[in-house]
PDB file of N, CA and C in Angstrom:
ATOM      1  N   MET A   5      74.003 -52.965 -49.475  1.00  0.00           N
ATOM      2  CA  MET A   5      73.729 -52.997 -50.891  1.00  0.00           C
ATOM      3  C   MET A   5      74.310 -54.295 -51.455  1.00  0.00           C
ATOM      4  N   PRO A   6      73.474 -55.094 -52.175  1.00  0.00           N
ATOM      5  CA  PRO A   6      73.979 -56.366 -52.696  1.00  0.00           C
ATOM      6  C   PRO A   6      74.993 -56.158 -53.810  1.00  0.00           C
ATOM      7  N   ASP A   7      75.934 -57.077 -53.866  1.00  0.00           N
ATOM      8  CA  ASP A   7      76.947 -57.052 -54.916  1.00  0.00           C
ATOM      9  C   ASP A   7      76.317 -57.566 -56.203  1.00  0.00           C
ATOM     10  N   GLU A   8      76.328 -56.761 -57.258  1.00  0.00           N
ATOM     11  CA  GLU A   8      75.672 -57.126 -58.501  1.00  0.00           C
ATOM     12  C   GLU A   8      76.455 -58.150 -59.308  1.00  0.00           C
ATOM     13  N   ASN A   9      77.712 -58.385 -58.968  1.00  0.00           N
ATOM     14  CA  ASN A   9      78.512 -59.362 -59.684  1.00  0.00           C
ATOM     15  C   ASN A   9      78.358 -60.767 -59.130  1.00  0.00           C
ATOM     16  N   ARG A  10      77.714 -60.905 -57.980  1.00  0.00           N
ATOM     17  CA  ARG A  10      77.531 -62.226 -57.374  1.00  0.00           C
ATOM     18  C   ARG A  10      76.438 -62.983 -58.111  1.00  0.00           C
ATOM     19  N   THR A  11      76.600 -64.282 -58.197  1.00  0.00           N
ATOM     20  CA  THR A  11      75.597 -65.131 -58.826  1.00  0.00           C
ATOM     21  C   THR A  11      74.608 -65.588 -57.769  1.00  0.00           C
ATOM     22  N   ARG A  12      73.334 -65.384 -58.043  1.00  0.00           N
ATOM     23  CA  ARG A  12      72.308 -65.861 -57.121  1.00  0.00           C
ATOM     24  C   ARG A  12      72.042 -67.330 -57.422  1.00  0.00           C
ATOM     25  N   LEU A  13      72.006 -68.142 -56.382  1.00  0.00           N
ATOM     26  CA  LEU A  13      71.767 -69.571 -56.526  1.00  0.00           C
ATOM     27  C   LEU A  13      70.476 -69.942 -55.831  1.00  0.00           C
ATOM     28  N   ILE A  14      69.865 -70.991 -56.313  1.00  0.00           N
ATOM     29  CA  ILE A  14      68.668 -71.536 -55.684  1.00  0.00           C
ATOM     30  C   ILE A  14      68.985 -72.998 -55.373  1.00  0.00           C
ATOM     31  N   ALA A  15      68.611 -73.455 -54.192  1.00  0.00           N
ATOM     32  CA  ALA A  15      68.887 -74.837 -53.787  1.00  0.00           C
ATOM     33  C   ALA A  15      67.570 -75.597 -53.685  1.00  0.00           C
ATOM     34  N   ILE A  16      67.572 -76.796 -54.205  1.00  0.00           N
ATOM     35  CA  ILE A  16      66.381 -77.637 -54.202  1.00  0.00           C
ATOM     36  C   ILE A  16      66.778 -79.001 -53.634  1.00  0.00           C
ATOM     37  N   ALA A  17      66.007 -79.508 -52.689  1.00  0.00           N
ATOM     38  CA  ALA A  17      66.272 -80.837 -52.129  1.00  0.00           C
ATOM     39  C   ALA A  17      65.379 -81.846 -52.836  1.00  0.00           C
ATOM     40  N   HIS A  18      65.991 -82.824 -53.482  1.00  0.00           N
ATOM     41  CA  HIS A  18      65.261 -83.871 -54.172  1.00  0.00           C
ATOM     42  C   HIS A  18      65.374 -85.161 -53.360  1.00  0.00           C
ATOM     43  N   PRO A  19      64.254 -85.731 -52.913  1.00  0.00           N
ATOM     44  CA  PRO A  19      64.343 -87.012 -52.205  1.00  0.00           C
ATOM     45  C   PRO A  19      64.688 -88.137 -53.188  1.00  0.00           C
ATOM     46  N   LEU A  20      65.487 -89.068 -52.725  1.00  0.00           N
ATOM     47  CA  LEU A  20      65.879 -90.214 -53.544  1.00  0.00           C
ATOM     48  C   LEU A  20      65.420 -91.492 -52.863  1.00  0.00           C
ATOM     49  N   ASP A  21      65.113 -92.475 -53.681  1.00  0.00           N
ATOM     50  CA  ASP A  21      64.799 -93.794 -53.132  1.00  0.00           C
ATOM     51  C   ASP A  21      66.115 -94.501 -52.825  1.00  0.00           C
ATOM     52  N   PRO A  22      66.353 -94.834 -51.562  1.00  0.00           N
ATOM     53  CA  PRO A  22      67.619 -95.497 -51.225  1.00  0.00           C
ATOM     54  C   PRO A  22      67.624 -96.947 -51.697  1.00  0.00           C
ATOM     55  N   LEU A  23      68.779 -97.515 -51.631  1.00  0.00           N
ATOM     56  CA  LEU A  23      68.904 -98.919 -51.978  1.00  0.00           C
ATOM     57  C   LEU A  23      68.119 -99.762 -50.972  1.00  0.00           C
ATOM     58  N   PRO A  24      67.613-100.908 -51.387  1.00  0.00           N
ATOM     59  CA  PRO A  24      66.786-101.722 -50.469  1.00  0.00           C
ATOM     60  C   PRO A  24      67.521-102.141 -49.189  1.00  0.00           C
ATOM     61  N   ASP A  25      68.819-102.344 -49.249  1.00  0.00           N
ATOM     62  CA  ASP A  25      69.542-102.792 -48.055  1.00  0.00           C
ATOM     63  C   ASP A  25      70.175-101.625 -47.288  1.00  0.00           C
ATOM     64  N   SER A  26      69.782-100.410 -47.598  1.00  0.00           N
ATOM     65  CA  SER A  26      70.355 -99.244 -46.931  1.00  0.00           C
ATOM     66  C   SER A  26      69.748 -99.078 -45.542  1.00  0.00           C
ATOM     67  N   HIS A  27      70.581 -98.653 -44.581  1.00  0.00           N
ATOM     68  CA  HIS A  27      70.091 -98.419 -43.218  1.00  0.00           C
ATOM     69  C   HIS A  27      69.402 -97.062 -43.105  1.00  0.00           C
ATOM     70  N   ASP A  28      69.870 -96.089 -43.860  1.00  0.00           N
ATOM     71  CA  ASP A  28      69.288 -94.745 -43.798  1.00  0.00           C
ATOM     72  C   ASP A  28      68.254 -94.613 -44.906  1.00  0.00           C
ATOM     73  N   LYS A  29      67.013 -94.386 -44.542  1.00  0.00           N
ATOM     74  CA  LYS A  29      65.930 -94.297 -45.519  1.00  0.00           C
ATOM     75  C   LYS A  29      65.615 -92.846 -45.898  1.00  0.00           C
ATOM     76  N   ARG A  30      66.405 -91.882 -45.459  1.00  0.00           N
ATOM     77  CA  ARG A  30      66.115 -90.471 -45.742  1.00  0.00           C
ATOM     78  C   ARG A  30      67.256 -89.853 -46.534  1.00  0.00           C
ATOM     79  N   TRP A  31      67.385 -90.222 -47.762  1.00  0.00           N
ATOM     80  CA  TRP A  31      68.419 -89.660 -48.609  1.00  0.00           C
ATOM     81  C   TRP A  31      67.876 -88.452 -49.344  1.00  0.00           C
ATOM     82  N   HIS A  32      68.696 -87.443 -49.468  1.00  0.00           N
ATOM     83  CA  HIS A  32      68.351 -86.257 -50.247  1.00  0.00           C
ATOM     84  C   HIS A  32      69.589 -85.793 -51.009  1.00  0.00           C
ATOM     85  N   VAL A  33      69.344 -85.189 -52.127  1.00  0.00           N
ATOM     86  CA  VAL A  33      70.412 -84.566 -52.901  1.00  0.00           C
ATOM     87  C   VAL A  33      70.066 -83.092 -52.994  1.00  0.00           C
ATOM     88  N   ILE A  34      71.032 -82.258 -52.725  1.00  0.00           N
ATOM     89  CA  ILE A  34      70.809 -80.819 -52.836  1.00  0.00           C
ATOM     90  C   ILE A  34      71.416 -80.362 -54.153  1.00  0.00           C
ATOM     91  N   VAL A  35      70.581 -79.766 -54.974  1.00  0.00           N
ATOM     92  CA  VAL A  35      70.997 -79.302 -56.292  1.00  0.00           C
ATOM     93  C   VAL A  35      70.986 -77.777 -56.260  1.00  0.00           C
ATOM     94  N   THR A  36      72.065 -77.182 -56.664  1.00  0.00           N
ATOM     95  CA  THR A  36      72.101 -75.725 -56.746  1.00  0.00           C
ATOM     96  C   THR A  36      72.108 -75.332 -58.209  1.00  0.00           C
ATOM     97  N   LYS A  37      71.285 -74.353 -58.517  1.00  0.00           N
ATOM     98  CA  LYS A  37      71.192 -73.850 -59.885  1.00  0.00           C
ATOM     99  C   LYS A  37      71.266 -72.340 -59.849  1.00  0.00           C
ATOM    100  N   ASN A  38      71.650 -71.787 -60.956  1.00  0.00           N
ATOM    101  CA  ASN A  38      71.637 -70.349 -61.109  1.00  0.00           C
ATOM    102  C   ASN A  38      70.183 -69.878 -61.025  1.00  0.00           C
ATOM    103  N   TYR A  39      69.912 -68.895 -60.180  1.00  0.00           N
ATOM    104  CA  TYR A  39      68.551 -68.439 -59.937  1.00  0.00           C
ATOM    105  C   TYR A  39      67.882 -67.958 -61.226  1.00  0.00           C
ATOM    106  N   GLU A  40      68.595 -67.156 -62.014  1.00  0.00           N
ATOM    107  CA  GLU A  40      68.004 -66.616 -63.235  1.00  0.00           C
ATOM    108  C   GLU A  40      67.674 -67.740 -64.220  1.00  0.00           C
ATOM    109  N   GLN A  41      68.550 -68.718 -64.320  1.00  0.00           N
ATOM    110  CA  GLN A  41      68.312 -69.841 -65.216  1.00  0.00           C
ATOM    111  C   GLN A  41      67.148 -70.695 -64.716  1.00  0.00           C
ATOM    112  N   ALA A  42      67.045 -70.882 -63.418  1.00  0.00           N
ATOM    113  CA  ALA A  42      65.966 -71.694 -62.855  1.00  0.00           C
ATOM    114  C   ALA A  42      64.617 -71.009 -62.991  1.00  0.00           C
ATOM    115  N   MET A  43      64.596 -69.674 -62.982  1.00  0.00           N
ATOM    116  CA  MET A  43      63.333 -68.942 -63.041  1.00  0.00           C
ATOM    117  C   MET A  43      62.880 -68.623 -64.465  1.00  0.00           C
ATOM    118  N   LYS A  44      63.695 -68.893 -65.486  1.00  0.00           N
ATOM    119  CA  LYS A  44      63.304 -68.606 -66.869  1.00  0.00           C
ATOM    120  C   LYS A  44      62.010 -69.294 -67.277  1.00  0.00           C
ATOM    121  N   PRO A  45      61.796 -70.594 -66.975  1.00  0.00           N
ATOM    122  CA  PRO A  45      60.515 -71.212 -67.350  1.00  0.00           C
ATOM    123  C   PRO A  45      59.318 -70.564 -66.648  1.00  0.00           C
ATOM    124  N   VAL A  46      59.499 -70.138 -65.409  1.00  0.00           N
ATOM    125  CA  VAL A  46      58.408 -69.484 -64.679  1.00  0.00           C
ATOM    126  C   VAL A  46      58.072 -68.148 -65.324  1.00  0.00           C
ATOM    127  N   GLU A  47      59.098 -67.387 -65.695  1.00  0.00           N
ATOM    128  CA  GLU A  47      58.866 -66.098 -66.353  1.00  0.00           C
ATOM    129  C   GLU A  47      58.221 -66.293 -67.721  1.00  0.00           C
ATOM    130  N   ALA A  48      58.635 -67.313 -68.453  1.00  0.00           N
ATOM    131  CA  ALA A  48      58.042 -67.593 -69.763  1.00  0.00           C
ATOM    132  C   ALA A  48      56.572 -67.975 -69.613  1.00  0.00           C
ATOM    133  N   LEU A  49      56.256 -68.782 -68.614  1.00  0.00           N
ATOM    134  CA  LEU A  49      54.874 -69.166 -68.365  1.00  0.00           C
ATOM    135  C   LEU A  49      54.035 -67.956 -67.981  1.00  0.00           C
ATOM    136  N   SER A  50      54.570 -67.104 -67.137  1.00  0.00           N
ATOM    137  CA  SER A  50      53.862 -65.894 -66.723  1.00  0.00           C
ATOM    138  C   SER A  50      53.573 -64.996 -67.912  1.00  0.00           C
ATOM    139  N   THR A  51      54.558 -64.794 -68.758  1.00  0.00           N
ATOM    140  CA  THR A  51      54.369 -63.964 -69.952  1.00  0.00           C
ATOM    141  C   THR A  51      53.325 -64.577 -70.875  1.00  0.00           C
ATOM    142  N   SER A  52      53.399 -65.883 -71.067  1.00  0.00           N
ATOM    143  CA  SER A  52      52.442 -66.569 -71.924  1.00  0.00           C
ATOM    144  C   SER A  52      51.021 -66.445 -71.383  1.00  0.00           C
ATOM    145  N   LEU A  53      50.856 -66.606 -70.081  1.00  0.00           N
ATOM    146  CA  LEU A  53      49.520 -66.497 -69.488  1.00  0.00           C
ATOM    147  C   LEU A  53      48.962 -65.088 -69.612  1.00  0.00           C
ATOM    148  N   ILE A  54      49.804 -64.083 -69.438  1.00  0.00           N
ATOM    149  CA  ILE A  54      49.351 -62.699 -69.572  1.00  0.00           C
ATOM    150  C   ILE A  54      48.935 -62.418 -71.014  1.00  0.00           C
ATOM    151  N   GLU A  55      49.723 -62.892 -71.977  1.00  0.00           N
ATOM    152  CA  GLU A  55      49.366 -62.693 -73.384  1.00  0.00           C
ATOM    153  C   GLU A  55      48.051 -63.387 -73.722  1.00  0.00           C
ATOM    154  N   ARG A  56      47.887 -64.606 -73.264  1.00  0.00           N
ATOM    155  CA  ARG A  56      46.647 -65.341 -73.554  1.00  0.00           C
ATOM    156  C   ARG A  56      45.442 -64.706 -72.881  1.00  0.00           C
ATOM    157  N   ALA A  57      45.645 -64.179 -71.689  1.00  0.00           N
ATOM    158  CA  ALA A  57      44.541 -63.488 -71.016  1.00  0.00           C
ATOM    159  C   ALA A  57      44.137 -62.246 -71.799  1.00  0.00           C
ATOM    160  N   GLY A  58      45.112 -61.512 -72.325  1.00  0.00           N
ATOM    161  CA  GLY A  58      44.808 -60.335 -73.137  1.00  0.00           C
ATOM    162  C   GLY A  58      44.031 -60.693 -74.387  1.00  0.00           C
ATOM    163  N   TRP A  59      44.485 -61.737 -75.081  1.00  0.00           N
ATOM    164  CA  TRP A  59      43.769 -62.166 -76.280  1.00  0.00           C
ATOM    165  C   TRP A  59      42.366 -62.674 -75.943  1.00  0.00           C
ATOM    166  N   SER A  60      42.227 -63.371 -74.836  1.00  0.00           N
ATOM    167  CA  SER A  60      40.913 -63.871 -74.432  1.00  0.00           C
ATOM    168  C   SER A  60      39.967 -62.721 -74.121  1.00  0.00           C
ATOM    169  N   LEU A  61      40.451 -61.712 -73.402  1.00  0.00           N
ATOM    170  CA  LEU A  61      39.612 -60.556 -73.096  1.00  0.00           C
ATOM    171  C   LEU A  61      39.230 -59.800 -74.363  1.00  0.00           C
ATOM    172  N   ALA A  62      40.170 -59.640 -75.277  1.00  0.00           N
ATOM    173  CA  ALA A  62      39.868 -58.945 -76.529  1.00  0.00           C
ATOM    174  C   ALA A  62      38.833 -59.718 -77.347  1.00  0.00           C
ATOM    175  N   THR A  63      38.964 -61.035 -77.394  1.00  0.00           N
ATOM    176  CA  THR A  63      38.004 -61.866 -78.118  1.00  0.00           C
ATOM    177  C   THR A  63      36.623 -61.784 -77.482  1.00  0.00           C
ATOM    178  N   PHE A  64      36.579 -61.867 -76.156  1.00  0.00           N
ATOM    179  CA  PHE A  64      35.312 -61.770 -75.447  1.00  0.00           C
ATOM    180  C   PHE A  64      34.652 -60.412 -75.695  1.00  0.00           C
ATOM    181  N   ALA A  65      35.431 -59.341 -75.657  1.00  0.00           N
ATOM    182  CA  ALA A  65      34.890 -58.001 -75.892  1.00  0.00           C
ATOM    183  C   ALA A  65      34.359 -57.876 -77.315  1.00  0.00           C
ATOM    184  N   ALA A  66      35.068 -58.446 -78.289  1.00  0.00           N
ATOM    185  CA  ALA A  66      34.604 -58.386 -79.676  1.00  0.00           C
ATOM    186  C   ALA A  66      33.304 -59.155 -79.854  1.00  0.00           C
ATOM    187  N   ILE A  67      33.207 -60.339 -79.289  1.00  0.00           N
ATOM    188  CA  ILE A  67      31.978 -61.130 -79.397  1.00  0.00           C
ATOM    189  C   ILE A  67      30.823 -60.413 -78.714  1.00  0.00           C
ATOM    190  N   ALA A  68      31.052 -59.897 -77.511  1.00  0.00           N
ATOM    191  CA  ALA A  68      29.996 -59.169 -76.803  1.00  0.00           C
ATOM    192  C   ALA A  68      29.569 -57.930 -77.587  1.00  0.00           C
ATOM    193  N   GLY A  69      30.529 -57.229 -78.191  1.00  0.00           N
ATOM    194  CA  GLY A  69      30.198 -56.054 -78.996  1.00  0.00           C
ATOM    195  C   GLY A  69      29.346 -56.413 -80.203  1.00  0.00           C
ATOM    196  N   PHE A  70      29.702 -57.479 -80.903  1.00  0.00           N
ATOM    197  CA  PHE A  70      28.909 -57.891 -82.062  1.00  0.00           C
ATOM    198  C   PHE A  70      27.507 -58.338 -81.644  1.00  0.00           C
ATOM    199  N   LEU A  71      27.403 -59.011 -80.517  1.00  0.00           N
ATOM    200  CA  LEU A  71      26.074 -59.420 -80.050  1.00  0.00           C
ATOM    201  C   LEU A  71      25.209 -58.201 -79.703  1.00  0.00           C
ATOM    202  N   TRP A  72      25.790 -57.222 -79.002  1.00  0.00           N
ATOM    203  CA  TRP A  72      25.035 -56.016 -78.678  1.00  0.00           C
ATOM    204  C   TRP A  72      24.681 -55.235 -79.944  1.00  0.00           C
ATOM    205  N   LEU A  73      25.565 -55.214 -80.919  1.00  0.00           N
ATOM    206  CA  LEU A  73      25.275 -54.556 -82.185  1.00  0.00           C
ATOM    207  C   LEU A  73      24.072 -55.213 -82.851  1.00  0.00           C
ATOM    208  N   GLY A  74      24.018 -56.532 -82.817  1.00  0.00           N
ATOM    209  CA  GLY A  74      22.867 -57.254 -83.370  1.00  0.00           C
ATOM    210  C   GLY A  74      21.587 -56.937 -82.619  1.00  0.00           C
ATOM    211  N   VAL A  75      21.661 -56.857 -81.299  1.00  0.00           N
ATOM    212  CA  VAL A  75      20.473 -56.536 -80.501  1.00  0.00           C
ATOM    213  C   VAL A  75      19.979 -55.127 -80.831  1.00  0.00           C
ATOM    214  N   ILE A  76      20.883 -54.179 -80.924  1.00  0.00           N
ATOM    215  CA  ILE A  76      20.497 -52.793 -81.218  1.00  0.00           C
ATOM    216  C   ILE A  76      19.880 -52.693 -82.611  1.00  0.00           C
ATOM    217  N   ARG A  77      20.458 -53.385 -83.590  1.00  0.00           N
ATOM    218  CA  ARG A  77      19.890 -53.354 -84.941  1.00  0.00           C
ATOM    219  C   ARG A  77      18.504 -53.975 -84.967  1.00  0.00           C
ATOM    220  N   MET A  78      18.309 -55.072 -84.213  1.00  0.00           N
ATOM    221  CA  MET A  78      16.987 -55.690 -84.163  1.00  0.00           C
ATOM    222  C   MET A  78      15.973 -54.751 -83.524  1.00  0.00           C
ATOM    223  N   LEU A  79      16.377 -54.086 -82.437  1.00  0.00           N
ATOM    224  CA  LEU A  79      15.453 -53.168 -81.778  1.00  0.00           C
ATOM    225  C   LEU A  79      15.119 -51.977 -82.674  1.00  0.00           C
ATOM    226  N   ARG A  80      16.068 -51.481 -83.427  1.00  0.00           N
ATOM    227  CA  ARG A  80      15.799 -50.372 -84.356  1.00  0.00           C
ATOM    228  C   ARG A  80      14.867 -50.814 -85.481  1.00  0.00           C
ATOM    229  N   ASN A  81      15.064 -52.041 -85.989  1.00  0.00           N
ATOM    230  CA  ASN A  81      14.197 -52.543 -87.059  1.00  0.00           C
ATOM    231  C   ASN A  81      12.764 -52.734 -86.563  1.00  0.00           C
ATOM    232  N   THR A  82      12.582 -53.254 -85.373  1.00  0.00           N
ATOM    233  CA  THR A  82      11.229 -53.440 -84.841  1.00  0.00           C
ATOM    234  C   THR A  82      10.579 -52.105 -84.520  1.00  0.00           C
ATOM    235  N   ALA A  83      11.379 -51.101 -84.116  1.00  0.00           N
ATOM    236  CA  ALA A  83      10.821 -49.782 -83.801  1.00  0.00           C
ATOM    237  C   ALA A  83      10.388 -49.065 -85.077  1.00  0.00           C
ATOM    238  N   THR A  84      11.106 -49.243 -86.180  1.00  0.00           N
ATOM    239  CA  THR A  84      10.734 -48.578 -87.424  1.00  0.00           C
ATOM    240  C   THR A  84       9.588 -49.296 -88.132  1.00  0.00           C
ATOM    241  N   ASN A  85       9.394 -50.585 -87.892  1.00  0.00           N
ATOM    242  CA  ASN A  85       8.310 -51.334 -88.513  1.00  0.00           C
ATOM    243  C   ASN A  85       6.980 -51.091 -87.808  1.00  0.00           C
ATOM    244  N   ASP A  86       7.008 -50.610 -86.581  1.00  0.00           N
ATOM    245  CA  ASP A  86       5.747 -50.400 -85.836  1.00  0.00           C
ATOM    246  C   ASP A  86       5.067 -49.137 -86.214  1.00  0.00           C
TER     247      ASP A  86
END
């Protein structure tokens, strides 16, 4: 069972451009960040995308409903005029 008081960390390796006269051309810096803090932008983006998808579906359904309502009214008007 994981200890809930421990801080989860995420490590990211960032490549760096070495100095021109450096012998080693493979420099990296390892950055550790708090996992929850690092994932906040991802969670915010996910929430935003879900909200926008919901609004898009609702808008699409409303437009489709109004179009079908117009079609049904036109068909009823042509049926009563005949």
